[in-house]
Coordinates of C-alpha atoms in Angstrom, one line a residue:
X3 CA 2.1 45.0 -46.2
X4 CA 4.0 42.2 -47.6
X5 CA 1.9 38.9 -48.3
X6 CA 5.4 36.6 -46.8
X7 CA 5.0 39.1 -43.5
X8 CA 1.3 39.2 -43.3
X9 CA 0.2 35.4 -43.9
X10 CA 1.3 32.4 -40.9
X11 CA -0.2 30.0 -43.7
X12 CA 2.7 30.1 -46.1
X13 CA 2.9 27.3 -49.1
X14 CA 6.6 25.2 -47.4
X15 CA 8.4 25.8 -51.1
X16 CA 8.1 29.6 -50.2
X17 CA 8.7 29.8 -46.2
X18 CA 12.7 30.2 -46.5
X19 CA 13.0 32.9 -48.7
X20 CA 16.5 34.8 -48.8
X21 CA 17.0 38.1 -47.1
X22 CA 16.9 40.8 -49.7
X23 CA 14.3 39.5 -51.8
X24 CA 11.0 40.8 -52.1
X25 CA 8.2 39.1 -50.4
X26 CA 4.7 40.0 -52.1
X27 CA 1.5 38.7 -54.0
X28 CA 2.4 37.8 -57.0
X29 CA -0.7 39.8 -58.6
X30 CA 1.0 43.0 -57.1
X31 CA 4.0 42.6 -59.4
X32 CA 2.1 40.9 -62.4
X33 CA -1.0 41.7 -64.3
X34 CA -4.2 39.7 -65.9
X35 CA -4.3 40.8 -69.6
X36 CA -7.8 40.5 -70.5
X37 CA -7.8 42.1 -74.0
X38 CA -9.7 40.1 -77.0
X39 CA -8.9 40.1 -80.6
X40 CA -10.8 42.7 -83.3
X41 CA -11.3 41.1 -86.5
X42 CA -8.3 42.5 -88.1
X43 CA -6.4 40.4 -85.4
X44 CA -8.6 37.5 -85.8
X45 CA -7.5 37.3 -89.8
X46 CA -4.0 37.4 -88.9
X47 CA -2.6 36.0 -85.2
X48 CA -2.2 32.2 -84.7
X49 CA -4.1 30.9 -82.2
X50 CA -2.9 28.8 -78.9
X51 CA -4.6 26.0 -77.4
X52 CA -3.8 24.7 -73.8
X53 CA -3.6 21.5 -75.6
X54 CA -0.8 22.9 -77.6
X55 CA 1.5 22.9 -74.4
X56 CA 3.6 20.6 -73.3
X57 CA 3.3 19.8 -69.1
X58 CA 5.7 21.0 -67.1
X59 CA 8.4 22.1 -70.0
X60 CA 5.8 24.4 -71.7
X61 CA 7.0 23.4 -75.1
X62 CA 4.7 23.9 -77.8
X63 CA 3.3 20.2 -79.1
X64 CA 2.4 21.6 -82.9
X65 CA 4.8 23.6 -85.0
X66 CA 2.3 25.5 -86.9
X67 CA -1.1 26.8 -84.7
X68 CA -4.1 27.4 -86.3
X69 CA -6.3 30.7 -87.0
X70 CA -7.4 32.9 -84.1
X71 CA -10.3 31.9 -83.0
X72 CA -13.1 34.5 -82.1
X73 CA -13.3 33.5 -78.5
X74 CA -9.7 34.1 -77.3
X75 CA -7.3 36.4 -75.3
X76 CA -4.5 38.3 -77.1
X77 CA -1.2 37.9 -75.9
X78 CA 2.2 39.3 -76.6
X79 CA 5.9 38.1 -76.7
X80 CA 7.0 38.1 -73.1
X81 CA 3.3 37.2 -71.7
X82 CA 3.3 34.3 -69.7
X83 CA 0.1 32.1 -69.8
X84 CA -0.9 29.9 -67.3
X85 CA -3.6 26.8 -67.8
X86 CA -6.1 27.5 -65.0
X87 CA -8.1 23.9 -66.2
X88 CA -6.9 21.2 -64.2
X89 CA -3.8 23.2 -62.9
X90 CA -2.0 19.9 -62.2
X91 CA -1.4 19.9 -65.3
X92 CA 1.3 22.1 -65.4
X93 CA 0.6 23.8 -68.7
X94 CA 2.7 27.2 -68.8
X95 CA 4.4 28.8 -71.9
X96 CA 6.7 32.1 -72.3
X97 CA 5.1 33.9 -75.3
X98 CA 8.2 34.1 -78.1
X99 CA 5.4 35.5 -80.3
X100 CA 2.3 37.9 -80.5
X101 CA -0.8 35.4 -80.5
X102 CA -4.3 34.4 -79.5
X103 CA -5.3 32.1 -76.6
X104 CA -7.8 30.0 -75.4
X105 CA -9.7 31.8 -72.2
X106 CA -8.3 28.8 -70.5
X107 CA -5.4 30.2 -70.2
X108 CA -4.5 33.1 -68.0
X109 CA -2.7 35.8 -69.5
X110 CA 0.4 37.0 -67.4
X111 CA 1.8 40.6 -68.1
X112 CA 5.1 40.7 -66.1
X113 CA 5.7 44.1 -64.3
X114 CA 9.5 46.1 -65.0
X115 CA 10.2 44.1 -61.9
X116 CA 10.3 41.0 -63.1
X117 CA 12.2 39.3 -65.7
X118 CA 9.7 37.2 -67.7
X119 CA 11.3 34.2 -68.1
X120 CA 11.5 33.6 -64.4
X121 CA 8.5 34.3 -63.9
X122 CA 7.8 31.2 -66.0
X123 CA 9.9 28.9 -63.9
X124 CA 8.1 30.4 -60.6
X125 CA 4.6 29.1 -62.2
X126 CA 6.1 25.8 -63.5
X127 CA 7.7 25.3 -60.1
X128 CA 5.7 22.1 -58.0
X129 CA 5.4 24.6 -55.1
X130 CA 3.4 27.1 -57.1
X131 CA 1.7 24.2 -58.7
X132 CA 0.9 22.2 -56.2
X133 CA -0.2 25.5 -54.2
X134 CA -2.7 26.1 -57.1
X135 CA -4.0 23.0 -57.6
X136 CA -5.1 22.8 -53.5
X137 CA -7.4 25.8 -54.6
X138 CA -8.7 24.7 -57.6
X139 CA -12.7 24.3 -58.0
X140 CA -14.8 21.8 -59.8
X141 CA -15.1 18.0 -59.3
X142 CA -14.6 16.9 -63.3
X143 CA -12.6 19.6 -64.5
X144 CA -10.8 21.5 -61.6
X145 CA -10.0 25.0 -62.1
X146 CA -8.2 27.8 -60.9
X147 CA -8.7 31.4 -61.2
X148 CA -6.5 35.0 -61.0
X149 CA -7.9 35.5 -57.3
X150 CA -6.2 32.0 -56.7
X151 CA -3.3 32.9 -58.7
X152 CA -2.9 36.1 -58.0
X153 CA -2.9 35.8 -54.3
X154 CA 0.2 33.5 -54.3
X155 CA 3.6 34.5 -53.2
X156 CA 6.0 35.4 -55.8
X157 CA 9.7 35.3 -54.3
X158 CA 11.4 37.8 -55.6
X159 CA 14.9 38.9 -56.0
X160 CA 16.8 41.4 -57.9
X161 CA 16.1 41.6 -61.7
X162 CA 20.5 40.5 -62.0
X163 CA 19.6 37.3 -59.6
X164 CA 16.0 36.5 -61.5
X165 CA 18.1 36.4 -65.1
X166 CA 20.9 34.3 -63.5
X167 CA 18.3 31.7 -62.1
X168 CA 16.5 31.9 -65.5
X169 CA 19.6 31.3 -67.6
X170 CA 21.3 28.6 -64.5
X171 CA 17.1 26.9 -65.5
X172 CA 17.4 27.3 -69.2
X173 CA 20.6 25.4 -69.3
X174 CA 20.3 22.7 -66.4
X175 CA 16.7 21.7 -67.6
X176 CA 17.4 21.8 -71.5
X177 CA 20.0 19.2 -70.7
X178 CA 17.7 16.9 -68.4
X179 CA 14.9 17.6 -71.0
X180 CA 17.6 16.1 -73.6
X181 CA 18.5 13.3 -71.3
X182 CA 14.6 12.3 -70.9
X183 CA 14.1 12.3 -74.6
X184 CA 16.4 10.0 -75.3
X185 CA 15.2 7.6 -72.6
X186 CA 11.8 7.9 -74.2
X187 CA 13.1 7.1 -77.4
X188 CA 14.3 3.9 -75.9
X189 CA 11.6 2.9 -74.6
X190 CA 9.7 3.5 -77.9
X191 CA 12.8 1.2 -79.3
X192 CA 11.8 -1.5 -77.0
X193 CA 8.0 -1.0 -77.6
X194 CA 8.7 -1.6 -81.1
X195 CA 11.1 -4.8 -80.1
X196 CA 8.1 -6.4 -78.2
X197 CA 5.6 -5.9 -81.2
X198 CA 8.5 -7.4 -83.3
X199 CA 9.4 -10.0 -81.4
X200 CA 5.3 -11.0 -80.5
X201 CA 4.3 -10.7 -84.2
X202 CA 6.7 -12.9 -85.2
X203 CA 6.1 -15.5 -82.9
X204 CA 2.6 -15.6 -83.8
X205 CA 3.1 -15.8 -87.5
X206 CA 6.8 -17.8 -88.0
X207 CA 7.0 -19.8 -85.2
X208 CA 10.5 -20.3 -82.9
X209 CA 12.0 -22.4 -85.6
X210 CA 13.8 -20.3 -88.2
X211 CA 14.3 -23.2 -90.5
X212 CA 10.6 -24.4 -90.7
X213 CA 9.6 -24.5 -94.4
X214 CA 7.1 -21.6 -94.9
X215 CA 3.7 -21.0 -97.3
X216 CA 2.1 -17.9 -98.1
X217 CA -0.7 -17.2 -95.1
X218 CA -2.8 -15.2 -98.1
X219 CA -3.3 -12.5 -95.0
X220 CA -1.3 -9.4 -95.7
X221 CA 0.1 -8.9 -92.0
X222 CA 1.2 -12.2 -91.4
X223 CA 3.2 -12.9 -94.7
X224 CA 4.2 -16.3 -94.5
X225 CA 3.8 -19.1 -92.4
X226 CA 5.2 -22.3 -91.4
X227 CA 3.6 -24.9 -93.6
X228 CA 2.0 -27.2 -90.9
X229 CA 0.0 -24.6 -89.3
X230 CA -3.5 -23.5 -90.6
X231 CA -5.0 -20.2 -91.0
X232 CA -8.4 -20.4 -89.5
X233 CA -11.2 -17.3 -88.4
X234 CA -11.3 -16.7 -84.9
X235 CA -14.5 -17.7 -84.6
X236 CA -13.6 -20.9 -85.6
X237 CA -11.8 -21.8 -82.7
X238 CA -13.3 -19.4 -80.1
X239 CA -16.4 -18.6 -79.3
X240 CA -17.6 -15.1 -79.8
X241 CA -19.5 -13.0 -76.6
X242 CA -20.2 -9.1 -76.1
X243 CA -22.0 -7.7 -73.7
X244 CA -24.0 -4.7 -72.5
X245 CA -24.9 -2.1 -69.8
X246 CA -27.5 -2.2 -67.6
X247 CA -29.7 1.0 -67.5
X248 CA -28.0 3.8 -65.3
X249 CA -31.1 5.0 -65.0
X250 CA -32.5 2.6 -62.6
X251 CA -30.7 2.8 -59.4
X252 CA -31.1 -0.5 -58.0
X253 CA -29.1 -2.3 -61.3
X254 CA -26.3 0.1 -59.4
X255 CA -26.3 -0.7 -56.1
X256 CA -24.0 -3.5 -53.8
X257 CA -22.3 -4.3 -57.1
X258 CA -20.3 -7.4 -56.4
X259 CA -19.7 -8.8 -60.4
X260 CA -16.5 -7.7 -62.1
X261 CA -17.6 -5.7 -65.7
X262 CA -15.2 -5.3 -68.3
X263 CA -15.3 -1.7 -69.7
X264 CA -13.5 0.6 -71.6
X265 CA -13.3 2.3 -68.0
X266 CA -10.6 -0.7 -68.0
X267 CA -8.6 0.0 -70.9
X268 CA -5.0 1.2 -69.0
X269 CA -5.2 -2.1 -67.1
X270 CA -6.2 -4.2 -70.6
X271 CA -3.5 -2.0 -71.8
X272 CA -0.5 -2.8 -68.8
X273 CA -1.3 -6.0 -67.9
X274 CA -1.5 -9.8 -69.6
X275 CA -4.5 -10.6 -67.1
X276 CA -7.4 -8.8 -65.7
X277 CA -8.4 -9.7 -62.3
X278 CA -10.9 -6.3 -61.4
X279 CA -13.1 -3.8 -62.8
X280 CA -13.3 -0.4 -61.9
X281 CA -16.7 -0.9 -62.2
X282 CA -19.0 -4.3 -61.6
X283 CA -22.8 -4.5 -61.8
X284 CA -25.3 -6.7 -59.4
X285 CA -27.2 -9.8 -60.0
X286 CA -30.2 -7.6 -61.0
X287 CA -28.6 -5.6 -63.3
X288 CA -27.1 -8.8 -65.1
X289 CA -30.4 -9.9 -65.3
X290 CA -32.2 -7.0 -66.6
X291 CA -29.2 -6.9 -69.5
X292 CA -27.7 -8.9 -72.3
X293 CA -24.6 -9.3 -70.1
X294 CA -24.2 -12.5 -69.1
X295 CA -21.3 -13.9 -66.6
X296 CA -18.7 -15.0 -68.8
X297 CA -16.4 -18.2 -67.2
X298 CA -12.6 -17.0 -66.4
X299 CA -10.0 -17.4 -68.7
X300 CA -11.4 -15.4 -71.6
X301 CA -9.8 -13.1 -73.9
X302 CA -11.6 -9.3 -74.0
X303 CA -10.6 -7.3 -75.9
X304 CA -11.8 -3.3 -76.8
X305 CA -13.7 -2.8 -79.7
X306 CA -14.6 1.1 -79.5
X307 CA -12.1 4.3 -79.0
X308 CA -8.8 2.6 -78.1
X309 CA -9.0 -0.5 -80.5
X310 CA -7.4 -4.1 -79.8
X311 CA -6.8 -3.6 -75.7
X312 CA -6.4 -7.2 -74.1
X313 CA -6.0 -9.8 -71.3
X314 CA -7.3 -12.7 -70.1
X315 CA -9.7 -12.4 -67.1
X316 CA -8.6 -14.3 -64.4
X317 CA -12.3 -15.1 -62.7
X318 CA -15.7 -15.0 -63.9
X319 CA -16.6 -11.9 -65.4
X320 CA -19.2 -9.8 -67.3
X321 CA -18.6 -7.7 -70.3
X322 CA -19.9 -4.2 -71.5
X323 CA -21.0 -3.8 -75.5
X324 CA -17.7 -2.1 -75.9
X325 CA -15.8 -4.9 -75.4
X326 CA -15.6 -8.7 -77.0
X327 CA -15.3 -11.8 -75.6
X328 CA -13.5 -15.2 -76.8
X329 CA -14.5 -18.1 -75.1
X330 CA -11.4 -20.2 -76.1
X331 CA -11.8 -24.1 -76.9
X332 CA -8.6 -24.8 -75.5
X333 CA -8.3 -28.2 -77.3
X334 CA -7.8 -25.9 -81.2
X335 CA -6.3 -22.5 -78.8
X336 CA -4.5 -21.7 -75.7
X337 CA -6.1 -18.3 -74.4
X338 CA -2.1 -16.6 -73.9
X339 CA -1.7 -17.6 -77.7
X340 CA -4.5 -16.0 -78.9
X341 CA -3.9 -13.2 -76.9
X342 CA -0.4 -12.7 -78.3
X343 CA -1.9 -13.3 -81.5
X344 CA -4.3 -10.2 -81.2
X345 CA -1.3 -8.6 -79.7
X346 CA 0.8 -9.3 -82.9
X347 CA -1.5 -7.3 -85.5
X348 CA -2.5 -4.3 -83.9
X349 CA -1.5 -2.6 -87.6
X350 CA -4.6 -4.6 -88.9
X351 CA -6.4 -4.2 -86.0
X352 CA -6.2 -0.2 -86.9
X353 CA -6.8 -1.2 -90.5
X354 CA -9.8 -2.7 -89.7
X355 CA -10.7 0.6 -87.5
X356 CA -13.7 2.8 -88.8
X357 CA -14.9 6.2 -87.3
X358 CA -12.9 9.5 -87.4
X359 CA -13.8 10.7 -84.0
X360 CA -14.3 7.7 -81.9
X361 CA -12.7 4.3 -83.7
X362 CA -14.7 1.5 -83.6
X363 CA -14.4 -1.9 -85.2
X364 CA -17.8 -3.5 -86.3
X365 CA -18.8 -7.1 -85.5
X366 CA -18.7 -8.2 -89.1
X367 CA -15.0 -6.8 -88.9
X368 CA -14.4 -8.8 -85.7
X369 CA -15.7 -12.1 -87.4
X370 CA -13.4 -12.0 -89.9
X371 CA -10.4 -11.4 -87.9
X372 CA -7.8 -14.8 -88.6
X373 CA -4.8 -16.2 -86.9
X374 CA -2.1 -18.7 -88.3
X375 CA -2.7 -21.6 -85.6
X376 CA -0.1 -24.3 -84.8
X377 CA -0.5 -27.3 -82.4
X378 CA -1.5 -26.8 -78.8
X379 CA 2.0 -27.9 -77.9
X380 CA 3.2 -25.7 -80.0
X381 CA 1.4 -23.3 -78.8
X382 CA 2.6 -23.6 -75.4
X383 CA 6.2 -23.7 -76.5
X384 CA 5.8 -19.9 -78.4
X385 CA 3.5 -18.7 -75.3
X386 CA 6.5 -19.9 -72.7
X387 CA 9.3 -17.9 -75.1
X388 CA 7.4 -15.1 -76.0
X389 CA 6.3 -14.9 -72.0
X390 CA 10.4 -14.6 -71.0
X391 CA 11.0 -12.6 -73.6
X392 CA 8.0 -10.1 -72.5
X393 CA 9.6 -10.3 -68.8
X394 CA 13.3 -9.4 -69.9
X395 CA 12.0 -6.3 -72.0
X396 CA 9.4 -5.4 -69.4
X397 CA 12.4 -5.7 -66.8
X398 CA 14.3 -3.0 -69.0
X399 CA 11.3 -0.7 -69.4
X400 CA 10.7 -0.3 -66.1
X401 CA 14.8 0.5 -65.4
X402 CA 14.0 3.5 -68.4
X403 CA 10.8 4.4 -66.6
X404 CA 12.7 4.9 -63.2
X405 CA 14.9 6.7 -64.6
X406 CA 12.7 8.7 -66.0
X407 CA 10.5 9.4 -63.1
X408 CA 14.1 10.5 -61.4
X409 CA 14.9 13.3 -64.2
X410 CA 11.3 14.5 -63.8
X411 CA 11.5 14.8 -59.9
X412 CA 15.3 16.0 -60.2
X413 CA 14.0 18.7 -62.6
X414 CA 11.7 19.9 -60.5
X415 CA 13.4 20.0 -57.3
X416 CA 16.0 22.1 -59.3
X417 CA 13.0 24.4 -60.7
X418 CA 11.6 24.7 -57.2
X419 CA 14.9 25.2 -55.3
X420 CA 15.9 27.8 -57.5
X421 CA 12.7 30.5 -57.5
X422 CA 12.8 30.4 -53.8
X423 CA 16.7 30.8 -53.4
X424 CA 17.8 27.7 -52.0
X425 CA 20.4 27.2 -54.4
X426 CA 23.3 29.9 -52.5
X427 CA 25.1 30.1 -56.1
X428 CA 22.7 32.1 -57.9
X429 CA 21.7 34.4 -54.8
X430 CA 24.8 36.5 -54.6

């Protein structure tokens, strides 16, 4: 019996399925290619990572792949394989090529009943997605398996209609896929215009016309001649932090104190202030540490994996060992300058960075760190233009972004509305 005409708990992409097409488990109509490699194989397919595919598009992210890998499935041109680790992901790819793959990924033999490359559309479709990912298993790293897969519906119509929606897909979603490239590009345009238009401020000043003096620091060139070049430390004091033991329980419970950790990087990362934590510690915990409460208004900043994250905390707040500290003496530095400051030379920032797995920049590294210092009125003058200047750009990159978000959803409404034959065109 067919799975449409035996199940009432239907996923809602697949309830209004056209007459005429065939309603069944998709595992009925597609098989689970389990084979591995012999050595012979090993020595001479390339070898395909779920972390080589693009989400959603399932475009591959390196142009050449590595060596098969003993541990893999085989695969063949016309295979489809489907990420079952965090299926949200979206990770699908349409062989072109004889391979190897991770055992992540699921290795989909299409039947003489359906065409291959709408078969990839059906499992990069939100519905199927979405479907899957309700099933997956596994708090930290969700995943799915061919009992899940198999057992969802597969709408499908006659091999002339599944080519028409495959080549109506191709074309519609290589053109939004061109259309959101672009828009990415411009928004790496304006990323690079903020990191222009922030280093400069921070080294030249908003007078063109002031006369300048070699800094002696090779990222800042020259600067105007009445500012100084002083160490951080100089005019800031210097504070890290720590972690209380996670293994006592009570240094974990009724946490009320914000704690700046690399758990915080996206919002160091998004934001020129930090007002929360995603994680905060107790008074016991603090004391049992070598955090201390650190007064609002300082500049932390990450100085392990993702290097040179800031904001200025906008309340009292503790700090892990991952992350520094500058206390500012706001009679030599404004806190916003010296945060633009740090902002302006992330390429020495990652000069500075040592470690090729996880980056880390060591205190001695951190000490030496200078910045070209004007007046405090000065100061405020380059913090209030570089601030507007920041809003009009981070205005426009939120338009891009929208837009954006819009050819995404719009691409996968089409996707969705096509495999289950809501679009009348391609049905006849």
């Amino acid at each position: 019996m067919s799975y449409f005409a035996s199940s009432d708990q239907l996923p809602e992409w697949a309830k209004h399925v056209p007459d005429g097409w065939r309603k069944d488990w998709l595992k009925w109509h597609v098989s689970l290619s389990t084979a591995r490699p012999d050595e012979e194989q090993r020595a001479t397919l390339p070898y395909l990572s779920n972390e080589d595919i693009a989400s959603w598009t399932g475009k591959l992210l390196r142009e050449e792949l590595e060596p098969c890998e003993a541990d893999s499935r085989l695969f063949q041109t016309d295979d489809v394989l489907f990420n079952k680790l965090r299926p949200y992901l979206a990770k699908v790819f349409h062989a072109s090529f004889d391979g190897a793959s991770s055992g992540e990924l699921l290795c989909l033999r299409p039947s003489e009943r359906v065409q291959a490359r709408y078969l990839f559309y059906v499992l990069t479709s939100f519905g199927f997605i979405d479907a899957i990912d309700s099933h997956s298993f596994g708090s930290k790293m969700p995943r799915a398996d061919w009992e899940t897969v198999g057992h969802q519906p597969l709408p499908l119509p006659p091999l002339a209609t599944q080519r028409r929606i495959a080549s109506f897909l191709d074309e519609k979603t290589a053109r939004i896929d061109a259309l959101i490239e672009k828009k990415q590009t411009l928004l790496e345009r304006l990323a690079e215009k903020r990191q222009a238009l922030i280093t400069r401020a921070v080294t030249k000043g908003l007078n063109p016309d002031v006369p300048m003096k070699p800094s002696g620091i090779g990222w800042m060139g020259d600067v105007p001649t009445h500012w100084r070049i002083a160490p951080v430390k100089r005019i800031a004091k210097l504070e890290s932090g720590h972690t209380p033991d996670k293994k006592v329980d009570e240094y974990w419970q009724d946490c009320e104190i914000p704690w700046v950790s690399l758990n915080d990087t996206a919002t160091l990362r998004a934001d020129d202030y930090i007002s929360d934590t995603a994680f905060k510690i107790n008074e016991l915990g603090l004391a049992n540490s070598s955090a201390r409460m650190l007064p609002s208004r300082a500049v932390v900043f990450t100085r392990d994996a993702t290097i040179g994250e800031s904001a200025i905390t906008t309340r009292p707040m503790a700090v892990s060992q991952h992350i520094i500290a500058w206390l500012c003496d706001e009679a030599m530095v404004i806190p916003e300058f010296l945060l633009f400051a740090i902002y302006g030379m992330t390429q020495e920032l990652l000069r500075l960075t040592n470690g090729s797995t996880i980056g880390t920049i060591g205190l001695a590294d951190v000490k030496g760190i200078c910045v070209a210092v004007p007046s405090v009125a000065e100061q405020a003058a380059i913090v209030n233009s570089v601030s507007q200047q920041k809003q009009r750009l981070g205005d426009a990159v939120t338009k891009v972004s929208a837009s954006i978000d819009a050819l995404h959803e719009h691409r996968s409404a089409l996707i969705t509305a096509a495999v289950s034959g809501q679009l009348a065109e391609l049905n006849g």
